Tab-separated table of C-alpha atoms in Angstrom:
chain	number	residue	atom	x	y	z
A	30	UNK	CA	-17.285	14.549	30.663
A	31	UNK	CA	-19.570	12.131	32.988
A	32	UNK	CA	-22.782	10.922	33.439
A	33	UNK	CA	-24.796	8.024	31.399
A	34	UNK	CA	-24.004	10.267	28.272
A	35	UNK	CA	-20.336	9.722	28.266
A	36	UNK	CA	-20.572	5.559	28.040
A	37	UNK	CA	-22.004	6.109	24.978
A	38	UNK	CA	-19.506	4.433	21.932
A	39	UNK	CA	-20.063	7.478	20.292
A	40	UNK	CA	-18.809	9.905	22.903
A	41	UNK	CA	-16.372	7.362	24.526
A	42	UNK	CA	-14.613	7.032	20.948
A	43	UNK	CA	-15.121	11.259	19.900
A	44	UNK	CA	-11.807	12.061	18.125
A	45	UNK	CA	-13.382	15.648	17.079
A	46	UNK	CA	-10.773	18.625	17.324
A	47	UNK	CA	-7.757	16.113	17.524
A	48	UNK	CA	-4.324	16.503	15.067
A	49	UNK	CA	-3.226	12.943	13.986
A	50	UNK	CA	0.069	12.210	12.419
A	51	UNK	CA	0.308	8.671	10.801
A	52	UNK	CA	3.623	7.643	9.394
A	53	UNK	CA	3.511	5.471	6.252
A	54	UNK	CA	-0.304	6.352	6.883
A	55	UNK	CA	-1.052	5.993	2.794
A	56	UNK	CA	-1.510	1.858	2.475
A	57	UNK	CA	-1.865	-1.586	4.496
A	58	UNK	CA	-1.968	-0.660	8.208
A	59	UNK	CA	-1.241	2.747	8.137
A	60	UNK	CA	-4.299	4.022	5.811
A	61	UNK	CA	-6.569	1.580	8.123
A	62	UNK	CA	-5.614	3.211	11.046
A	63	UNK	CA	-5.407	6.998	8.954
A	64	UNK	CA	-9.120	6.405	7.949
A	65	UNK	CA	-10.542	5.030	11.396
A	66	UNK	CA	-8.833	8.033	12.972
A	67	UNK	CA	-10.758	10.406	10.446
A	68	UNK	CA	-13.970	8.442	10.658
A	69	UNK	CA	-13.856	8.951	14.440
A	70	UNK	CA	-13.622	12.621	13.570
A	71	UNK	CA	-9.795	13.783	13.761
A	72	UNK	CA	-7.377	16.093	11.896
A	73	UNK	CA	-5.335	13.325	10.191
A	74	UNK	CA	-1.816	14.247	8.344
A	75	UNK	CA	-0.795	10.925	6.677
A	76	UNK	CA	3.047	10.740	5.753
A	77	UNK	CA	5.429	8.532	3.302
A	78	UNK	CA	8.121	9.441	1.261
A	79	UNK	CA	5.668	8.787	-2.053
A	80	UNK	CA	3.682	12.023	-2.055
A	81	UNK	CA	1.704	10.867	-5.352
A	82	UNK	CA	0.215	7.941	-2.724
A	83	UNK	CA	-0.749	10.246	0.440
A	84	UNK	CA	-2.186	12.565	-2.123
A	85	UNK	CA	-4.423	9.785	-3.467
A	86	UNK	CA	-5.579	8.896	-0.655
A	87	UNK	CA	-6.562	12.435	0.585
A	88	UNK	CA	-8.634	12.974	-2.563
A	89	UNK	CA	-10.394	9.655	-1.996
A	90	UNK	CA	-11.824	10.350	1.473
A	91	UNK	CA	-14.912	11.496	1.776
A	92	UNK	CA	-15.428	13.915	4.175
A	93	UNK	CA	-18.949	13.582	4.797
A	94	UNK	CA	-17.664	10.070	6.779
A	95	UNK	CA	-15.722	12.482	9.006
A	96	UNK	CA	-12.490	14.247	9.806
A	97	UNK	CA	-10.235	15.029	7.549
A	98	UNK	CA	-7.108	13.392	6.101
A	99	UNK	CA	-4.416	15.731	4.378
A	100	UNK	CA	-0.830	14.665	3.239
A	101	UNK	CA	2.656	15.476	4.392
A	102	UNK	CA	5.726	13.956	2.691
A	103	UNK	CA	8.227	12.901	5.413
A	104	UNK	CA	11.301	10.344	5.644
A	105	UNK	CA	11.387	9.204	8.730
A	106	UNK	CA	14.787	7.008	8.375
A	107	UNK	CA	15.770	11.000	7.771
A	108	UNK	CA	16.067	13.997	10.185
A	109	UNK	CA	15.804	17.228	8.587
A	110	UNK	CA	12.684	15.446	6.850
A	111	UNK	CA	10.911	14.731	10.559
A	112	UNK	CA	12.021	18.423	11.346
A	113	UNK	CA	10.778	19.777	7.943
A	114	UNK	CA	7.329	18.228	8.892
A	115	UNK	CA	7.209	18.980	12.654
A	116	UNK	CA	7.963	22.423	11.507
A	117	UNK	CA	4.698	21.981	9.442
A	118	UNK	CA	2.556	20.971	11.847
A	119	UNK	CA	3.872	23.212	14.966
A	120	UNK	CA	2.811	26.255	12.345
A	121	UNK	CA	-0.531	24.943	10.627
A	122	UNK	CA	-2.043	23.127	13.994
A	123	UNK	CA	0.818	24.082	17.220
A	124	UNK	CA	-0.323	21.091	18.721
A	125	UNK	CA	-0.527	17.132	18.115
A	126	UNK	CA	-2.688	14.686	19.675
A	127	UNK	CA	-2.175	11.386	18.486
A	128	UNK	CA	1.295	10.511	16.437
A	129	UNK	CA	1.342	6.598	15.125
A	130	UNK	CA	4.451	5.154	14.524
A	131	UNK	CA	3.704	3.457	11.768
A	132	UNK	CA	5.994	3.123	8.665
A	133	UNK	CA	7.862	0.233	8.237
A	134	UNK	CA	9.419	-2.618	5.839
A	135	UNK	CA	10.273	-6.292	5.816
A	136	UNK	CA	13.809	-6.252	4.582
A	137	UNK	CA	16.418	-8.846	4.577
A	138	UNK	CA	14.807	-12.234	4.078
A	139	UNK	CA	15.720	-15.808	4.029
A	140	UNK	CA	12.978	-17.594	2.368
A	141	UNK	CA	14.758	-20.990	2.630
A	142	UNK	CA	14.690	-21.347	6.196
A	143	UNK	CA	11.460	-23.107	6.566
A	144	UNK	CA	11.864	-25.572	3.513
A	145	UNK	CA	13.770	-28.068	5.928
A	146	UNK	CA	13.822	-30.562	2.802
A	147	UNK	CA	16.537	-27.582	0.949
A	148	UNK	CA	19.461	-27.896	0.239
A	149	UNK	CA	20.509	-25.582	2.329
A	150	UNK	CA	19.491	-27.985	5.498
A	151	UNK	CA	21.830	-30.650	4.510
A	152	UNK	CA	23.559	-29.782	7.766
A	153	UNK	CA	24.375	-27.038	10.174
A	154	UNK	CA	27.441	-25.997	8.327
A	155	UNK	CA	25.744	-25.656	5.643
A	156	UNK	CA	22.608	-24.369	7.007
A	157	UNK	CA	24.817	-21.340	8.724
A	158	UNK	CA	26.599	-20.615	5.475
A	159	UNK	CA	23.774	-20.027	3.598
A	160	UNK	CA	21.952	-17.370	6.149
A	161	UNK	CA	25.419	-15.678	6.231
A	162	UNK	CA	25.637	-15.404	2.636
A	163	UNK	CA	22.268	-14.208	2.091
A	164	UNK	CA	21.695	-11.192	4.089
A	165	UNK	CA	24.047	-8.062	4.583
A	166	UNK	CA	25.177	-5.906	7.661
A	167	UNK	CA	23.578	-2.899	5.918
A	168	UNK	CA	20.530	-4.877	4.832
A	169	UNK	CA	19.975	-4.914	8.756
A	170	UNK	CA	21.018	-1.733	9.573
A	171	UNK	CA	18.909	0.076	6.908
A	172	UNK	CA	15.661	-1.966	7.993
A	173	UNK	CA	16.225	-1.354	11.901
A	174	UNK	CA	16.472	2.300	11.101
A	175	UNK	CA	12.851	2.361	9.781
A	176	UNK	CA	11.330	-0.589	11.942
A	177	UNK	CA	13.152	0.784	15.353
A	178	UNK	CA	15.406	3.955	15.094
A	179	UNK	CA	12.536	5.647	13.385
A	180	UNK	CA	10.145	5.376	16.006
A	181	UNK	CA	12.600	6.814	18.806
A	182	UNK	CA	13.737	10.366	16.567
A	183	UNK	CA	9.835	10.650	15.519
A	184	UNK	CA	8.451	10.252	19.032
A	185	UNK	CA	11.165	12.609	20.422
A	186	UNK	CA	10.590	15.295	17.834
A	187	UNK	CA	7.101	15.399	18.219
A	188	UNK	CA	7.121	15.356	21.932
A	189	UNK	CA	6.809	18.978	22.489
A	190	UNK	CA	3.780	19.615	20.058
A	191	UNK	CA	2.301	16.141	21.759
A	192	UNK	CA	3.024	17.773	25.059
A	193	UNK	CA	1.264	20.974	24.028
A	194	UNK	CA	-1.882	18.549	23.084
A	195	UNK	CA	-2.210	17.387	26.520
A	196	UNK	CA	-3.192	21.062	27.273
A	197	UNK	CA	-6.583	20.858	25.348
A	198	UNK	CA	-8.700	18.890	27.507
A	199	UNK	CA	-7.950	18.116	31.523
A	200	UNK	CA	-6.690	14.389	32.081
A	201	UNK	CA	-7.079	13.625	28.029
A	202	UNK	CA	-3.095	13.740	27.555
A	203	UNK	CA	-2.008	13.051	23.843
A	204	UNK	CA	-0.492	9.885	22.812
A	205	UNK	CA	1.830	7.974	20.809
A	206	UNK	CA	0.500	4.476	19.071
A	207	UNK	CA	3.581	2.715	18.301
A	208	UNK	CA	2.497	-0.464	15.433
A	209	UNK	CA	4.658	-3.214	16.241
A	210	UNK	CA	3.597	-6.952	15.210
A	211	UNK	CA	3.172	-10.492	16.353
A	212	UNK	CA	6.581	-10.980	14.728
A	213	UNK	CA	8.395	-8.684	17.538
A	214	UNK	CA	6.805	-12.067	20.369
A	215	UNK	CA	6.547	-14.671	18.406
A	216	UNK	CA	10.344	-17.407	18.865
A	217	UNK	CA	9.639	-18.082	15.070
A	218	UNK	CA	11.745	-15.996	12.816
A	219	UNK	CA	9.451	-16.687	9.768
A	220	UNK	CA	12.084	-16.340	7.640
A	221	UNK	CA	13.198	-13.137	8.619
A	222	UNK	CA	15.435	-12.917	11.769
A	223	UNK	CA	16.226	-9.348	11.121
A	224	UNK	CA	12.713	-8.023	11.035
A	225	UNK	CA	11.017	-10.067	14.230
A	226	UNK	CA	14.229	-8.373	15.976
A	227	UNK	CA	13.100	-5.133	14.711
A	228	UNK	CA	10.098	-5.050	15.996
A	229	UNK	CA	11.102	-6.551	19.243
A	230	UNK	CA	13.172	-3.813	19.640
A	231	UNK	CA	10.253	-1.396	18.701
A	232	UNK	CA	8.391	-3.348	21.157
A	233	UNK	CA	10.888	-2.580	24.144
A	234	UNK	CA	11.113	0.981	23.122
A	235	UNK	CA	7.119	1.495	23.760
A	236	UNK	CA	8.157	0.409	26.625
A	237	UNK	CA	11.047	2.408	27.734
A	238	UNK	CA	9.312	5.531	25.970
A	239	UNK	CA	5.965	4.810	28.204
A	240	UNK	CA	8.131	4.887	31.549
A	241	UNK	CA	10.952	7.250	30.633
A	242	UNK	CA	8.020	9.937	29.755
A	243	UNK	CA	5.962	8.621	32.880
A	244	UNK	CA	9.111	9.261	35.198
A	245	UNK	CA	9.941	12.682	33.884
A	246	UNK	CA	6.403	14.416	34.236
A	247	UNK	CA	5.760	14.599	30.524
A	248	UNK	CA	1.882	14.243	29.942
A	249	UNK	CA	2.171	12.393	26.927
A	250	UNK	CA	0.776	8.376	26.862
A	251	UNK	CA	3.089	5.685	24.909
A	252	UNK	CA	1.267	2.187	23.710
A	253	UNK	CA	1.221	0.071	20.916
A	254	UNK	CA	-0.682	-2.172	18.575
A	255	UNK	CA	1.185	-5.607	17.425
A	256	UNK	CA	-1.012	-7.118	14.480
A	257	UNK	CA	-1.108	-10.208	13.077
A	258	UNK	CA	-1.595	-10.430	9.465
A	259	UNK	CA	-3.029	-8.126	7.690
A	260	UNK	CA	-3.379	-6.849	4.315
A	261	UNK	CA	-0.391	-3.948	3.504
A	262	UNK	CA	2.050	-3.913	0.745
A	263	UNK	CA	4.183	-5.904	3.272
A	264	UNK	CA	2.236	-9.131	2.368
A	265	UNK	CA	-0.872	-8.561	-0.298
A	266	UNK	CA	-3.329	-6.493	-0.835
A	267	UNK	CA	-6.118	-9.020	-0.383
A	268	UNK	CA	-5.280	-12.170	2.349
A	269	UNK	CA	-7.488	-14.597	1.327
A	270	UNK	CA	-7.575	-17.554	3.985
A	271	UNK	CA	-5.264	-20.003	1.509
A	272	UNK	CA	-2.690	-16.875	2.471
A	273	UNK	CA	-3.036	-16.109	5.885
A	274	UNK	CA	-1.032	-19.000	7.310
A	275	UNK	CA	1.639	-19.161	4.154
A	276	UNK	CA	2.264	-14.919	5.166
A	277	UNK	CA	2.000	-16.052	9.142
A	278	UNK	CA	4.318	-18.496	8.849
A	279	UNK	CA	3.522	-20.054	11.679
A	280	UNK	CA	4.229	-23.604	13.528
A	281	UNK	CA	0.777	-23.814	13.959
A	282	UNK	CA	-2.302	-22.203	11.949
A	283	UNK	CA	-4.267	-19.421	12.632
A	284	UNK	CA	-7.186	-20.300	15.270
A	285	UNK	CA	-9.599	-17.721	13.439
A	286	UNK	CA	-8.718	-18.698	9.815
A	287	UNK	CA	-8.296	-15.563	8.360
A	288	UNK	CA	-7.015	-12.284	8.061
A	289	UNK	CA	-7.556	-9.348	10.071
A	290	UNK	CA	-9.819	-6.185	9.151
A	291	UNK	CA	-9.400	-2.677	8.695
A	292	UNK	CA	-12.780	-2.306	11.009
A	293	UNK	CA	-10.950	-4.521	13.932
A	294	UNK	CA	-7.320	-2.074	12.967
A	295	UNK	CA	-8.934	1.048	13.334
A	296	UNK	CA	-10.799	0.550	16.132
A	297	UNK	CA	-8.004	-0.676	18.380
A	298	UNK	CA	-5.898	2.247	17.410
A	299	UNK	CA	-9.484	4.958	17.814
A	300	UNK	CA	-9.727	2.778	21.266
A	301	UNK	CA	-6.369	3.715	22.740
A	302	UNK	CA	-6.086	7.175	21.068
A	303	UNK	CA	-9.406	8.490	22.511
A	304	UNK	CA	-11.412	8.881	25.828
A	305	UNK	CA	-11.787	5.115	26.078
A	306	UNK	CA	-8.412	3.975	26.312
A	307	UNK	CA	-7.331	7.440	28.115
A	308	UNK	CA	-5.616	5.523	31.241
A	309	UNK	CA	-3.766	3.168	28.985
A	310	UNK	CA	0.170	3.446	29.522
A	311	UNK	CA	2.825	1.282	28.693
A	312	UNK	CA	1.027	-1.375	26.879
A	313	UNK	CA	0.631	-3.681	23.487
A	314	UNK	CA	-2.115	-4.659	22.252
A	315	UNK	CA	-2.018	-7.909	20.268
A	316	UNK	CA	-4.260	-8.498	17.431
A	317	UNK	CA	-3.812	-11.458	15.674
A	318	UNK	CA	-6.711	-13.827	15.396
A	319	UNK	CA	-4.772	-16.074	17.616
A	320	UNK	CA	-1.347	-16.731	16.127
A	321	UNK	CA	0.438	-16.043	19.523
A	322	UNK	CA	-2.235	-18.437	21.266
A	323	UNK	CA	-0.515	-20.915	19.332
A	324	UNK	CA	2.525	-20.655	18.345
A	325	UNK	CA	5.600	-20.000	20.203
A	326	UNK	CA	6.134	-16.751	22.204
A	327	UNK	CA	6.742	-14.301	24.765
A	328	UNK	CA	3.049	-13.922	25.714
């Protein structure tokens, strides 16, 4: 579509006739970005291993808003579960337009690590003791597998059906919306080494996904959104602005003194999944009030 018509926010941002998949899409983030989707007028299957949740959520939306949001249970640290719901999809829809990566988890945490006045700083001996005692090889291996590993085995089992979405509509190709976080580019661990890593690594594998695809002829985009905080079951349900820099953890305090909204979510993840962000490839989009500004990082 061209002409004056098409610059329209209404036209630009047109997610009518598109199949969403959101993983962990029930809460926090996920139902943010699940409801913006639908509100911009998209097929939306949510997913999470808590049916009781997605199916909450589902009977909540109103459909007069727009779109549609159904539920679809699905593990994504497990593989017959992603096949059990591609299968779903590739027979109710036979196509997928937008997949966001999604679910995710905090896991192993050291809350001492900041309180340099602990016991535990008494000296580097001691300091190094205590984060080897507190967290586990399999407390990082089970939280990479949903914050990283998860995103790679959903991606590539969806690619076919994303592929097929690309068909629809000349030079709209599907895409993949990968949610990542400030914690992935931030040099602060905020007490939890394990999950900034994670989503560092899910950061580099937007990446690699973007260019691998890009390189092979696949018509299928790869980007991602890296919030700051937010409310999600991760932190609370309501950030007030006492909370926002005691969940940011931060050397510095956040420039715009509060949390971020499910408005300024959803439309950054409608932005790159429709017309408007259609010749984005490759990238992250930070939103984070200005944390990263701030505070030590990679940007």
């Amino acid at each position: 579509m061209s002409g004056p018509q098409s610059y329209r926010p209404q036209t630009a941002n047109d997610l009518s006739g598109r199949v969403a998949l959101v993983t962990g899409g029930g809460t926090g983030i996920g139902l943010m970005i699940s409801q913006g989707l639908a509100a911009a007028g998209a097929k939306v299957y949510i997913t999470g291993r808590r049916v009781e949740v997605l199916d909450k959520v589902v009977a909540s939306w109103d459909r007069q808003i727009g779109g549609e949001i159904l539920s679809l249970q699905m593990d994504v640290t497990d593989k017959a579960s992603i096949e059990a719901a591609k299968k779903i999809i590739e027979e109710k829809e036979g196509k997928l337009h937008i997949l966001v990566n999604n679910a995710g988890q905090v896991g192993p945490t050291s809350n001492f690590l900041n309180n340099t006045s602990g016991p535990q700083h008494k000296d580097a001996e001691t300091l190094g003791t205590a984060l080897f005692n507190n967290e586990t090889f399999q407390g990082w291996s089970d939280l990479y597998s949903i914050n990283a590993a998860s995103i790679f085995f959903v991606s590539t089992a969806f690619l076919g059906l994303l592929a097929k979405g690309s068909e629809d509509v000349t030079g709209f190709w599907s895409c993949i919306i990968n949610i990542t976080s400030i914690s992935g580019l931030t040099k602060v661990a905020q007490e939890h080494f394990c999950y900034n890593s994670a989503k560092a690594a899910a950061s580099h594998l937007t990446r690699m996904l973007s260019t691998e695809l890009s390189l092979k002829g696949i018509p299928v985009r790869v980007n991602a959104i890296a919030p700051g905080v937010y409310a999600s079951e991760m932190t609370v349900d309501v950030v007030t602005e006492d909370l926002v820099d005691k969940i940011g953890k931060g050397v510095q305090p956040v420039p715009a003194k509060r949390a971020g909204t499910g408005q300024e979510m959803a439309g950054t993840a409608v932005y790159l999944a429709s017309r408007a962000g259609g010749y984005v490839h490759g990238q992250e989009i930070v939103i984070d009030g200005g944390y990263l500004a701030v505070n030590p990082s990679i940007v």
